[in-house]
Amino acid sequence: MPVNENLSLLSLVTNASLLVKLVMALLMLVSAMSWTYIFRKMFAIRNAKRQTADFLNTFWSGANLKTLHEELVANRRRGIRNGALERIFDAGMEEYRKARLSFSGKEIDASSLLDGTRRAMRAAYQREMDALESHLAFLASVGSVSPYVGLFGTVWGIMNSFRGLANVQQATLAAVAPGIAEALVATAIGLFAAIPAVVAYNRYSHDIDRLAISFETFIEEFSNILQRQAR
């Protein structure tokens, strides 16, 4: 790279060595994917929080459980996607209804009835948590690995700059500055990819943990309600 060349960001990128360019391209691709998942997860968690709050308000307002379940089943048959907590409630009520029918004409065993209902809700809970936590591992990986990938590009670029000094009679800062500057761009891009991913991962992990607590609390409270009805 000529010493007197304009050290603009574009020129630093275009005049970098092939390996450094590949590192920058990889980091930009990872950053683009990271931002895609950040926005998708933001909308998904926001909807989950809103739907959870709406369902809890409806549930604790004294709505009839059978009527509420029938509404959710009707939505499911019409292709309307219920919220995460609604699907957990739906799974519990469906298992509870089937178990009640299996005891038709017999004495109801409340313990086995509630065990099956709780297992159905726990299975639904795990499915919802898996969906909410999807792509979080990718964000965590981007946040932890990207700075090192950028640093690798930087080290390689600086090595090339110092090797180029062998062909220069007089080593000056002006001779190595362009090569070092273009190498440092890789580290900057690595940080650009890592910082938003780390912030998003920490924020979304906290939000998902709060939703998980809400789901687990509901499962226990709903199980208590069903236990009183089974007696």
Short mmCIF file of C-alpha atoms in Angstrom, two decimals:
data_model
loop_
_atom_site.label_atom_id
_atom_site.label_comp_id
_atom_site.label_asym_id
_atom_site.label_seq_id
_atom_site.Cartn_x
_atom_site.Cartn_y
_atom_site.Cartn_z
CA MET A 1 0.00 0.00 0.00
CA PRO A 2 1.62 3.35 -1.00
CA VAL A 3 2.61 5.51 1.93
CA ASN A 4 1.01 8.59 0.56
CA GLU A 5 -2.30 6.89 -0.16
CA ASN A 6 -5.42 8.25 1.47
CA LEU A 7 -6.00 6.33 4.72
CA SER A 8 -9.78 6.32 4.45
CA LEU A 9 -11.72 3.36 5.84
CA LEU A 10 -12.65 2.17 2.34
CA SER A 11 -9.04 2.28 1.14
CA LEU A 12 -7.88 0.43 4.25
CA VAL A 13 -10.35 -2.36 3.56
CA THR A 14 -9.76 -2.62 -0.19
CA ASN A 15 -5.96 -2.57 0.13
CA ALA A 16 -5.77 -5.13 2.93
CA SER A 17 -4.16 -8.50 2.30
CA LEU A 18 -6.31 -11.38 1.08
CA LEU A 19 -6.45 -13.16 4.44
CA VAL A 20 -7.39 -9.96 6.28
CA LYS A 21 -10.10 -9.31 3.70
CA LEU A 22 -11.47 -12.81 4.29
CA VAL A 23 -11.50 -12.20 8.05
CA MET A 24 -13.32 -8.89 7.56
CA ALA A 25 -15.85 -10.51 5.20
CA LEU A 26 -16.48 -13.32 7.69
CA LEU A 27 -16.98 -10.86 10.53
CA MET A 28 -19.36 -8.72 8.49
CA LEU A 29 -21.38 -11.80 7.55
CA VAL A 30 -21.52 -12.90 11.18
CA SER A 31 -22.50 -9.38 12.24
CA ALA A 32 -25.34 -9.29 9.69
CA MET A 33 -26.64 -12.66 10.92
CA SER A 34 -26.30 -11.49 14.51
CA TRP A 35 -28.36 -8.35 13.88
CA THR A 36 -31.00 -10.47 12.10
CA TYR A 37 -31.36 -12.73 15.13
CA ILE A 38 -31.26 -9.74 17.50
CA PHE A 39 -34.29 -8.13 15.85
CA ARG A 40 -36.17 -11.41 15.41
CA LYS A 41 -35.61 -12.33 19.04
CA MET A 42 -36.59 -8.83 20.17
CA PHE A 43 -39.99 -9.10 18.46
CA ALA A 44 -40.50 -12.70 19.61
CA ILE A 45 -39.80 -11.92 23.27
CA ARG A 46 -41.88 -8.75 23.14
CA ASN A 47 -44.85 -10.71 21.77
CA ALA A 48 -44.35 -13.48 24.33
CA LYS A 49 -44.36 -10.99 27.21
CA ARG A 50 -47.47 -9.24 25.90
CA GLN A 51 -49.36 -12.49 25.25
CA THR A 52 -48.37 -13.86 28.65
CA ALA A 53 -49.60 -10.74 30.43
CA ASP A 54 -52.88 -10.74 28.47
CA PHE A 55 -53.55 -14.42 29.20
CA LEU A 56 -52.76 -14.07 32.90
CA ASN A 57 -55.15 -11.12 33.13
CA THR A 58 -57.87 -13.16 31.45
CA PHE A 59 -57.16 -16.28 33.51
CA TRP A 60 -57.19 -14.56 36.87
CA SER A 61 -60.19 -12.42 36.03
CA GLY A 62 -62.38 -15.40 36.86
CA ALA A 63 -62.89 -16.80 33.36
CA ASN A 64 -64.39 -20.28 33.17
CA LEU A 65 -61.60 -22.77 32.52
CA LYS A 66 -63.64 -24.90 30.15
CA THR A 67 -64.76 -21.90 28.13
CA LEU A 68 -61.23 -20.52 28.01
CA HIS A 69 -59.90 -23.86 26.82
CA GLU A 70 -62.56 -24.12 24.13
CA GLU A 71 -61.59 -20.69 22.83
CA LEU A 72 -57.95 -21.72 22.58
CA VAL A 73 -58.89 -24.95 20.80
CA ALA A 74 -61.04 -22.98 18.36
CA ASN A 75 -58.12 -20.61 17.68
CA ARG A 76 -55.83 -23.57 17.08
CA ARG A 77 -58.25 -25.11 14.60
CA ARG A 78 -58.59 -21.80 12.75
CA GLY A 79 -54.82 -21.58 12.44
CA ILE A 80 -54.50 -18.74 14.95
CA ARG A 81 -51.28 -19.15 16.92
CA ASN A 82 -51.86 -18.96 20.67
CA GLY A 83 -49.25 -17.51 23.01
CA ALA A 84 -46.66 -19.60 24.84
CA LEU A 85 -48.50 -19.65 28.17
CA GLU A 86 -51.79 -20.31 26.39
CA ARG A 87 -50.26 -23.40 24.76
CA ILE A 88 -49.04 -24.61 28.16
CA PHE A 89 -52.53 -24.15 29.59
CA ASP A 90 -54.02 -25.85 26.52
CA ALA A 91 -51.74 -28.87 26.96
CA GLY A 92 -52.66 -29.16 30.64
CA MET A 93 -56.40 -28.84 30.08
CA GLU A 94 -56.33 -31.30 27.18
CA GLU A 95 -54.52 -33.92 29.27
CA TYR A 96 -56.79 -33.23 32.25
CA ARG A 97 -59.90 -33.65 30.10
CA LYS A 98 -58.67 -36.93 28.60
CA ALA A 99 -57.69 -38.24 32.02
CA ARG A 100 -61.11 -37.38 33.43
CA LEU A 101 -62.76 -39.31 30.59
CA SER A 102 -60.56 -42.34 31.30
CA PHE A 103 -61.97 -42.41 34.86
CA SER A 104 -65.55 -42.40 33.59
CA GLY A 105 -67.62 -44.56 35.90
CA LYS A 106 -64.66 -45.12 38.22
CA GLU A 107 -63.34 -43.42 41.29
CA ILE A 108 -61.04 -40.61 40.26
CA ASP A 109 -57.41 -41.02 41.31
CA ALA A 110 -56.48 -37.37 41.86
CA SER A 111 -52.77 -38.13 42.16
CA SER A 112 -52.37 -39.86 38.79
CA LEU A 113 -54.75 -37.37 37.20
CA LEU A 114 -52.63 -34.40 38.27
CA ASP A 115 -49.31 -36.13 37.54
CA GLY A 116 -50.30 -36.61 33.90
CA THR A 117 -51.55 -33.05 33.64
CA ARG A 118 -48.38 -31.64 35.16
CA ARG A 119 -46.19 -33.74 32.85
CA ALA A 120 -48.11 -32.46 29.83
CA MET A 121 -47.63 -28.87 30.93
CA ARG A 122 -43.93 -29.43 31.68
CA ALA A 123 -43.43 -30.90 28.21
CA ALA A 124 -45.18 -27.91 26.65
CA TYR A 125 -43.09 -25.63 28.87
CA GLN A 126 -39.86 -27.20 27.59
CA ARG A 127 -40.98 -26.75 23.97
CA GLU A 128 -41.74 -23.09 24.56
CA MET A 129 -38.42 -22.50 26.32
CA ASP A 130 -36.54 -24.18 23.48
CA ALA A 131 -38.26 -21.86 21.02
CA LEU A 132 -37.55 -18.77 23.09
CA GLU A 133 -33.90 -19.70 23.61
CA SER A 134 -33.24 -20.49 19.95
CA HIS A 135 -30.30 -18.54 18.44
CA LEU A 136 -29.15 -17.31 21.86
CA ALA A 137 -26.19 -19.67 21.65
CA PHE A 138 -25.25 -18.09 18.31
CA LEU A 139 -25.28 -14.62 19.86
CA ALA A 140 -23.15 -15.87 22.75
CA SER A 141 -20.65 -17.41 20.33
CA VAL A 142 -20.46 -14.23 18.26
CA GLY A 143 -19.89 -12.16 21.37
CA SER A 144 -17.07 -14.37 22.64
CA VAL A 145 -15.32 -15.38 19.41
CA SER A 146 -15.56 -12.32 17.11
CA PRO A 147 -12.92 -10.21 18.94
CA TYR A 148 -10.41 -13.07 18.63
CA VAL A 149 -11.17 -13.55 14.94
CA GLY A 150 -10.66 -9.82 14.40
CA LEU A 151 -7.45 -9.98 16.44
CA PHE A 152 -6.20 -12.82 14.25
CA GLY A 153 -6.69 -10.62 11.18
CA THR A 154 -4.93 -7.78 12.93
CA VAL A 155 -1.92 -9.89 13.92
CA TRP A 156 -1.63 -11.26 10.40
CA GLY A 157 -1.81 -7.77 8.89
CA ILE A 158 0.83 -6.41 11.27
CA MET A 159 3.10 -9.36 10.47
CA ASN A 160 2.79 -8.52 6.78
CA SER A 161 3.60 -4.87 7.51
CA PHE A 162 6.80 -5.73 9.37
CA ARG A 163 7.82 -8.24 6.74
CA GLY A 164 7.46 -5.46 4.19
CA LEU A 165 10.07 -3.45 6.09
CA ALA A 166 12.69 -5.83 4.78
CA ASN A 167 12.35 -4.16 1.38
CA VAL A 168 12.57 -0.63 2.80
CA GLN A 169 15.98 0.97 3.31
CA GLN A 170 14.79 3.28 6.08
CA ALA A 171 12.09 2.12 8.49
CA THR A 172 9.76 4.97 9.38
CA LEU A 173 6.33 5.25 10.95
CA ALA A 174 4.97 6.40 7.59
CA ALA A 175 6.16 3.14 6.06
CA VAL A 176 4.32 0.85 8.49
CA ALA A 177 1.35 3.04 9.45
CA PRO A 178 -0.88 2.11 6.46
CA GLY A 179 -0.37 -1.63 6.99
CA ILE A 180 -0.97 -1.44 10.73
CA ALA A 181 -4.04 0.75 10.23
CA GLU A 182 -5.64 -1.66 7.77
CA ALA A 183 -4.87 -4.55 10.12
CA LEU A 184 -6.54 -2.79 13.06
CA VAL A 185 -9.73 -2.46 11.02
CA ALA A 186 -10.23 -6.21 11.48
CA THR A 187 -10.23 -5.81 15.25
CA ALA A 188 -12.67 -2.91 14.99
CA ILE A 189 -15.06 -5.01 12.88
CA GLY A 190 -14.71 -7.87 15.37
CA LEU A 191 -15.72 -5.57 18.22
CA PHE A 192 -18.56 -4.17 16.09
CA ALA A 193 -19.91 -7.72 15.72
CA ALA A 194 -19.28 -8.77 19.33
CA ILE A 195 -20.59 -5.86 21.41
CA PRO A 196 -24.24 -5.85 20.17
CA ALA A 197 -24.34 -9.65 20.39
CA VAL A 198 -23.17 -9.63 24.02
CA VAL A 199 -25.61 -6.87 25.02
CA ALA A 200 -28.51 -8.61 23.28
CA TYR A 201 -27.62 -12.00 24.76
CA ASN A 202 -27.54 -10.65 28.31
CA ARG A 203 -30.77 -8.73 27.87
CA TYR A 204 -32.69 -11.55 26.21
CA SER A 205 -31.41 -14.13 28.70
CA HIS A 206 -32.81 -11.98 31.51
CA ASP A 207 -36.17 -11.54 29.75
CA ILE A 208 -36.43 -15.27 29.02
CA ASP A 209 -35.61 -16.12 32.63
CA ARG A 210 -38.43 -13.83 33.77
CA LEU A 211 -40.83 -15.53 31.35
CA ALA A 212 -39.69 -18.95 32.57
CA ILE A 213 -40.47 -17.94 36.15
CA SER A 214 -43.93 -16.77 35.06
CA PHE A 215 -44.56 -20.07 33.24
CA GLU A 216 -43.40 -22.23 36.15
CA THR A 217 -45.42 -20.21 38.65
CA PHE A 218 -48.52 -20.57 36.49
CA ILE A 219 -48.02 -24.34 36.17
CA GLU A 220 -47.91 -24.73 39.94
CA GLU A 221 -50.89 -22.44 40.55
CA PHE A 222 -52.94 -24.05 37.81
CA SER A 223 -52.08 -27.51 39.18
CA ASN A 224 -53.42 -26.43 42.57
CA ILE A 225 -56.68 -25.31 40.94
CA LEU A 226 -57.06 -28.63 39.13
CA GLN A 227 -56.27 -30.51 42.32
CA ARG A 228 -59.17 -28.81 44.11
CA GLN A 229 -61.49 -29.59 41.21
CA ALA A 230 -60.45 -33.26 41.11
CA ARG A 231 -61.52 -33.89 44.68
#
